Amino acid sequence: MKKTLLILSFLISIAISSQEFQFEEVIKVDSIVTKDELFNRARSWFGKTFSNEKFVIATEDKSAGEISGNGSMTYKANRIYFGVAAVEGDIDYKINIFVKDGRYKYSFHSFRHTGSYIGASNPISYGLLTKSDEAPKPSRGGASNKAWNDIKEVADKKIKKTIESLKEGMHKKYEGSQD
């Protein structure tokens, strides 16, 4: 019985510590704002926020009220640590925006870190970002909690700016509206 409880608590702690790094929220707007208007605002925001809209948008379903796509940000280290040049690189992620009359939901998730090639040296990539404080084993070398936490801090800061931009864009009347 003790072994079963110990194994169960261990599995639960692993599941909790490795939860995906994500940002999600439901936002209520003026109740007279239609689903179509919010959809147009979201699509406009995608086009203004990302340089190549066709590359970014993967799903665009106006009747279902969903726009989904892919985003990317550059990771430049805030700290100095061993192997920093090979760790600096890109953080790719997925975006979902769901709209209904008077509200919308956003989800930024599936953040993946990929390091950079430095000369003949292979990149150091940490892969899927999670909420765990302990760094996973990267693509090469030993795990570095300093690098792992810096990657997540930079991603957190940049994505919060992107979320603020989305919120501003979703509150501005769509330029193609008839009013």
PDB file of C-alpha atoms in Angstrom:
ATOM      1  CA  MET A   1       0.000   0.000   0.000  1.00  0.00           C
ATOM      2  CA  LYS A   2       2.813   2.396   0.892  1.00  0.00           C
ATOM      3  CA  LYS A   3       4.587   1.631  -2.382  1.00  0.00           C
ATOM      4  CA  THR A   4       1.394   2.325  -4.349  1.00  0.00           C
ATOM      5  CA  LEU A   5       0.886   5.677  -2.613  1.00  0.00           C
ATOM      6  CA  LEU A   6       4.517   6.596  -3.108  1.00  0.00           C
ATOM      7  CA  ILE A   7       4.405   5.754  -6.826  1.00  0.00           C
ATOM      8  CA  LEU A   8       1.092   7.583  -7.249  1.00  0.00           C
ATOM      9  CA  SER A   9       2.373  10.733  -5.511  1.00  0.00           C
ATOM     10  CA  PHE A  10       5.560  10.589  -7.610  1.00  0.00           C
ATOM     11  CA  LEU A  11       3.568  10.373 -10.858  1.00  0.00           C
ATOM     12  CA  ILE A  12       1.299  13.248  -9.806  1.00  0.00           C
ATOM     13  CA  SER A  13       4.292  15.441  -8.937  1.00  0.00           C
ATOM     14  CA  ILE A  14       5.863  14.701 -12.337  1.00  0.00           C
ATOM     15  CA  ALA A  15       2.621  15.574 -14.128  1.00  0.00           C
ATOM     16  CA  ILE A  16       2.255  18.830 -12.189  1.00  0.00           C
ATOM     17  CA  SER A  17       5.878  19.919 -12.599  1.00  0.00           C
ATOM     18  CA  SER A  18       5.890  19.277 -16.340  1.00  0.00           C
ATOM     19  CA  GLN A  19       2.733  21.208 -17.201  1.00  0.00           C
ATOM     20  CA  GLU A  20       2.967  23.021 -20.473  1.00  0.00           C
ATOM     21  CA  PHE A  21       4.115  26.646 -20.502  1.00  0.00           C
ATOM     22  CA  GLN A  22       1.022  28.450 -21.839  1.00  0.00           C
ATOM     23  CA  PHE A  23      -1.062  31.610 -21.646  1.00  0.00           C
ATOM     24  CA  GLU A  24      -4.847  31.442 -21.905  1.00  0.00           C
ATOM     25  CA  GLU A  25      -7.708  33.801 -21.050  1.00  0.00           C
ATOM     26  CA  VAL A  26     -11.340  34.525 -21.920  1.00  0.00           C
ATOM     27  CA  ILE A  27     -11.974  38.244 -22.500  1.00  0.00           C
ATOM     28  CA  LYS A  28     -15.427  39.810 -22.454  1.00  0.00           C
ATOM     29  CA  VAL A  29     -15.981  42.816 -24.706  1.00  0.00           C
ATOM     30  CA  ASP A  30     -19.070  44.938 -25.321  1.00  0.00           C
ATOM     31  CA  SER A  31     -22.002  42.522 -25.700  1.00  0.00           C
ATOM     32  CA  ILE A  32     -23.102  44.163 -28.963  1.00  0.00           C
ATOM     33  CA  VAL A  33     -19.830  43.251 -30.691  1.00  0.00           C
ATOM     34  CA  THR A  34     -20.618  40.345 -33.020  1.00  0.00           C
ATOM     35  CA  LYS A  35     -18.645  37.183 -33.602  1.00  0.00           C
ATOM     36  CA  ASP A  36     -17.938  38.306 -37.184  1.00  0.00           C
ATOM     37  CA  GLU A  37     -16.593  41.671 -36.005  1.00  0.00           C
ATOM     38  CA  LEU A  38     -14.322  39.975 -33.435  1.00  0.00           C
ATOM     39  CA  PHE A  39     -13.157  37.493 -36.075  1.00  0.00           C
ATOM     40  CA  ASN A  40     -12.224  40.362 -38.405  1.00  0.00           C
ATOM     41  CA  ARG A  41     -10.394  42.131 -35.579  1.00  0.00           C
ATOM     42  CA  ALA A  42      -8.435  38.962 -34.769  1.00  0.00           C
ATOM     43  CA  ARG A  43      -7.517  38.423 -38.420  1.00  0.00           C
ATOM     44  CA  SER A  44      -6.434  42.054 -38.744  1.00  0.00           C
ATOM     45  CA  TRP A  45      -4.305  41.712 -35.594  1.00  0.00           C
ATOM     46  CA  PHE A  46      -2.575  38.618 -37.039  1.00  0.00           C
ATOM     47  CA  GLY A  47      -1.720  40.545 -40.194  1.00  0.00           C
ATOM     48  CA  LYS A  48      -0.309  43.530 -38.305  1.00  0.00           C
ATOM     49  CA  THR A  49       1.538  41.558 -35.639  1.00  0.00           C
ATOM     50  CA  PHE A  50       3.319  38.986 -37.783  1.00  0.00           C
ATOM     51  CA  SER A  51       5.304  39.949 -40.867  1.00  0.00           C
ATOM     52  CA  ASN A  52       4.096  37.088 -43.059  1.00  0.00           C
ATOM     53  CA  GLU A  53       0.406  36.481 -42.407  1.00  0.00           C
ATOM     54  CA  LYS A  54       0.116  33.580 -44.884  1.00  0.00           C
ATOM     55  CA  PHE A  55       2.874  31.678 -43.065  1.00  0.00           C
ATOM     56  CA  VAL A  56       1.379  32.360 -39.644  1.00  0.00           C
ATOM     57  CA  ILE A  57      -2.329  31.530 -40.085  1.00  0.00           C
ATOM     58  CA  ALA A  58      -2.980  27.765 -40.221  1.00  0.00           C
ATOM     59  CA  THR A  59      -6.768  27.696 -39.557  1.00  0.00           C
ATOM     60  CA  GLU A  60      -9.209  30.404 -40.511  1.00  0.00           C
ATOM     61  CA  ASP A  61     -12.852  29.375 -39.958  1.00  0.00           C
ATOM     62  CA  LYS A  62     -15.180  32.364 -39.687  1.00  0.00           C
ATOM     63  CA  SER A  63     -18.340  30.265 -39.151  1.00  0.00           C
ATOM     64  CA  ALA A  64     -16.727  28.372 -36.253  1.00  0.00           C
ATOM     65  CA  GLY A  65     -15.097  31.569 -34.970  1.00  0.00           C
ATOM     66  CA  GLU A  66     -11.559  30.209 -34.924  1.00  0.00           C
ATOM     67  CA  ILE A  67      -8.228  31.524 -36.115  1.00  0.00           C
ATOM     68  CA  SER A  68      -5.147  29.463 -35.323  1.00  0.00           C
ATOM     69  CA  GLY A  69      -1.577  29.850 -36.366  1.00  0.00           C
ATOM     70  CA  ASN A  70       2.089  29.756 -35.542  1.00  0.00           C
ATOM     71  CA  GLY A  71       4.315  32.404 -34.073  1.00  0.00           C
ATOM     72  CA  SER A  72       8.010  32.745 -33.433  1.00  0.00           C
ATOM     73  CA  MET A  73      10.237  34.962 -31.332  1.00  0.00           C
ATOM     74  CA  THR A  74      13.988  35.359 -31.140  1.00  0.00           C
ATOM     75  CA  TYR A  75      15.632  34.298 -27.889  1.00  0.00           C
ATOM     76  CA  LYS A  76      18.589  36.456 -26.839  1.00  0.00           C
ATOM     77  CA  ALA A  77      19.935  35.658 -23.380  1.00  0.00           C
ATOM     78  CA  ASN A  78      19.520  38.118 -20.518  1.00  0.00           C
ATOM     79  CA  ARG A  79      22.219  36.319 -18.539  1.00  0.00           C
ATOM     80  CA  ILE A  80      25.673  34.933 -19.173  1.00  0.00           C
ATOM     81  CA  TYR A  81      26.034  31.181 -18.786  1.00  0.00           C
ATOM     82  CA  PHE A  82      28.087  28.361 -20.297  1.00  0.00           C
ATOM     83  CA  GLY A  83      27.093  27.697 -23.922  1.00  0.00           C
ATOM     84  CA  VAL A  84      24.965  30.845 -24.207  1.00  0.00           C
ATOM     85  CA  ALA A  85      25.740  31.413 -27.900  1.00  0.00           C
ATOM     86  CA  ALA A  86      24.526  27.919 -28.861  1.00  0.00           C
ATOM     87  CA  VAL A  87      21.383  28.284 -26.699  1.00  0.00           C
ATOM     88  CA  GLU A  88      20.324  31.608 -28.221  1.00  0.00           C
ATOM     89  CA  GLY A  89      17.931  30.965 -31.088  1.00  0.00           C
ATOM     90  CA  ASP A  90      14.184  30.802 -31.682  1.00  0.00           C
ATOM     91  CA  ILE A  91      11.117  30.030 -29.624  1.00  0.00           C
ATOM     92  CA  ASP A  92       8.243  28.862 -31.815  1.00  0.00           C
ATOM     93  CA  TYR A  93       4.684  28.613 -30.508  1.00  0.00           C
ATOM     94  CA  LYS A  94       1.057  28.084 -31.487  1.00  0.00           C
ATOM     95  CA  ILE A  95      -1.791  30.601 -31.208  1.00  0.00           C
ATOM     96  CA  ASN A  96      -5.525  29.920 -31.046  1.00  0.00           C
ATOM     97  CA  ILE A  97      -8.180  32.631 -30.965  1.00  0.00           C
ATOM     98  CA  PHE A  98     -11.829  31.628 -30.578  1.00  0.00           C
ATOM     99  CA  VAL A  99     -14.555  34.265 -30.935  1.00  0.00           C
ATOM    100  CA  LYS A 100     -18.231  34.418 -29.980  1.00  0.00           C
ATOM    101  CA  ASP A 101     -20.625  37.333 -29.727  1.00  0.00           C
ATOM    102  CA  GLY A 102     -19.297  39.623 -26.979  1.00  0.00           C
ATOM    103  CA  ARG A 103     -16.195  37.599 -26.041  1.00  0.00           C
ATOM    104  CA  TYR A 104     -13.072  35.867 -27.261  1.00  0.00           C
ATOM    105  CA  LYS A 105     -10.542  33.406 -25.911  1.00  0.00           C
ATOM    106  CA  TYR A 106      -6.842  33.300 -26.723  1.00  0.00           C
ATOM    107  CA  SER A 107      -4.357  30.531 -26.120  1.00  0.00           C
ATOM    108  CA  PHE A 108      -0.603  30.770 -26.709  1.00  0.00           C
ATOM    109  CA  HIS A 109       0.891  27.312 -26.224  1.00  0.00           C
ATOM    110  CA  SER A 110       3.332  24.631 -27.422  1.00  0.00           C
ATOM    111  CA  PHE A 111       6.402  26.842 -26.957  1.00  0.00           C
ATOM    112  CA  ARG A 112       9.499  25.105 -28.407  1.00  0.00           C
ATOM    113  CA  HIS A 113      13.060  26.330 -28.045  1.00  0.00           C
ATOM    114  CA  THR A 114      15.674  25.723 -30.746  1.00  0.00           C
ATOM    115  CA  GLY A 115      19.253  26.878 -30.281  1.00  0.00           C
ATOM    116  CA  SER A 116      21.685  28.194 -32.929  1.00  0.00           C
ATOM    117  CA  TYR A 117      24.627  26.736 -34.830  1.00  0.00           C
ATOM    118  CA  ILE A 118      27.821  28.533 -33.837  1.00  0.00           C
ATOM    119  CA  GLY A 119      30.596  27.799 -36.312  1.00  0.00           C
ATOM    120  CA  ALA A 120      31.034  24.028 -36.344  1.00  0.00           C
ATOM    121  CA  SER A 121      29.245  23.675 -33.012  1.00  0.00           C
ATOM    122  CA  ASN A 122      25.750  22.183 -32.894  1.00  0.00           C
ATOM    123  CA  PRO A 123      22.903  24.118 -31.258  1.00  0.00           C
ATOM    124  CA  ILE A 124      21.751  23.492 -27.706  1.00  0.00           C
ATOM    125  CA  SER A 125      17.959  23.134 -27.887  1.00  0.00           C
ATOM    126  CA  TYR A 126      15.670  22.644 -24.888  1.00  0.00           C
ATOM    127  CA  GLY A 127      12.548  21.702 -26.875  1.00  0.00           C
ATOM    128  CA  LEU A 128       9.071  22.028 -25.339  1.00  0.00           C
ATOM    129  CA  LEU A 129       8.915  24.632 -22.554  1.00  0.00           C
ATOM    130  CA  THR A 130       7.154  23.522 -19.371  1.00  0.00           C
ATOM    131  CA  LYS A 131       6.490  25.042 -15.964  1.00  0.00           C
ATOM    132  CA  SER A 132       9.091  22.776 -14.376  1.00  0.00           C
ATOM    133  CA  ASP A 133      11.852  24.536 -12.442  1.00  0.00           C
ATOM    134  CA  GLU A 134      14.263  21.755 -13.395  1.00  0.00           C
ATOM    135  CA  ALA A 135      15.770  21.968 -16.862  1.00  0.00           C
ATOM    136  CA  PRO A 136      15.269  18.972 -19.141  1.00  0.00           C
ATOM    137  CA  LYS A 137      18.268  17.432 -20.864  1.00  0.00           C
ATOM    138  CA  PRO A 138      18.920  19.607 -23.932  1.00  0.00           C
ATOM    139  CA  SER A 139      19.840  18.310 -27.397  1.00  0.00           C
ATOM    140  CA  ARG A 140      23.511  18.239 -26.351  1.00  0.00           C
ATOM    141  CA  GLY A 141      25.485  18.885 -23.192  1.00  0.00           C
ATOM    142  CA  GLY A 142      24.186  18.965 -19.662  1.00  0.00           C
ATOM    143  CA  ALA A 143      21.039  20.660 -18.463  1.00  0.00           C
ATOM    144  CA  SER A 144      21.398  24.214 -17.182  1.00  0.00           C
ATOM    145  CA  ASN A 145      18.700  25.611 -14.913  1.00  0.00           C
ATOM    146  CA  LYS A 146      20.119  29.093 -15.508  1.00  0.00           C
ATOM    147  CA  ALA A 147      19.602  28.757 -19.293  1.00  0.00           C
ATOM    148  CA  TRP A 148      16.203  27.040 -18.878  1.00  0.00           C
ATOM    149  CA  ASN A 149      14.813  29.733 -16.596  1.00  0.00           C
ATOM    150  CA  ASP A 150      16.218  32.543 -18.742  1.00  0.00           C
ATOM    151  CA  ILE A 151      14.542  31.096 -21.853  1.00  0.00           C
ATOM    152  CA  LYS A 152      11.195  31.007 -20.019  1.00  0.00           C
ATOM    153  CA  GLU A 153      11.632  34.537 -18.592  1.00  0.00           C
ATOM    154  CA  VAL A 154      12.352  35.981 -22.041  1.00  0.00           C
ATOM    155  CA  ALA A 155       9.415  34.089 -23.584  1.00  0.00           C
ATOM    156  CA  ASP A 156       7.118  35.227 -20.750  1.00  0.00           C
ATOM    157  CA  LYS A 157       8.074  38.880 -21.168  1.00  0.00           C
ATOM    158  CA  LYS A 158       7.739  38.871 -24.965  1.00  0.00           C
ATOM    159  CA  ILE A 159       4.462  36.952 -25.065  1.00  0.00           C
ATOM    160  CA  LYS A 160       2.880  39.259 -22.473  1.00  0.00           C
ATOM    161  CA  LYS A 161       3.640  42.189 -24.807  1.00  0.00           C
ATOM    162  CA  THR A 162       2.050  40.234 -27.654  1.00  0.00           C
ATOM    163  CA  ILE A 163      -1.032  39.554 -25.499  1.00  0.00           C
ATOM    164  CA  GLU A 164      -1.359  43.268 -24.689  1.00  0.00           C
ATOM    165  CA  SER A 165      -1.159  43.998 -28.411  1.00  0.00           C
ATOM    166  CA  LEU A 166      -3.901  41.416 -29.054  1.00  0.00           C
ATOM    167  CA  LYS A 167      -6.150  42.930 -26.380  1.00  0.00           C
ATOM    168  CA  GLU A 168      -5.704  46.401 -27.877  1.00  0.00           C
ATOM    169  CA  GLY A 169      -6.403  45.069 -31.368  1.00  0.00           C
ATOM    170  CA  MET A 170      -9.534  43.237 -30.255  1.00  0.00           C
ATOM    171  CA  HIS A 171     -10.983  46.430 -28.745  1.00  0.00           C
ATOM    172  CA  LYS A 172     -10.451  48.533 -31.888  1.00  0.00           C
ATOM    173  CA  LYS A 173     -13.226  48.597 -34.440  1.00  0.00           C
ATOM    174  CA  TYR A 174     -12.321  46.643 -37.583  1.00  0.00           C
ATOM    175  CA  GLU A 175     -11.304  49.082 -40.324  1.00  0.00           C
ATOM    176  CA  GLY A 176     -13.549  47.328 -42.872  1.00  0.00           C
ATOM    177  CA  SER A 177     -16.684  47.696 -40.676  1.00  0.00           C
ATOM    178  CA  GLN A 178     -19.700  49.408 -42.219  1.00  0.00           C
ATOM    179  CA  ASP A 179     -20.351  51.863 -39.330  1.00  0.00           C
TER     180      ASP A 179
END
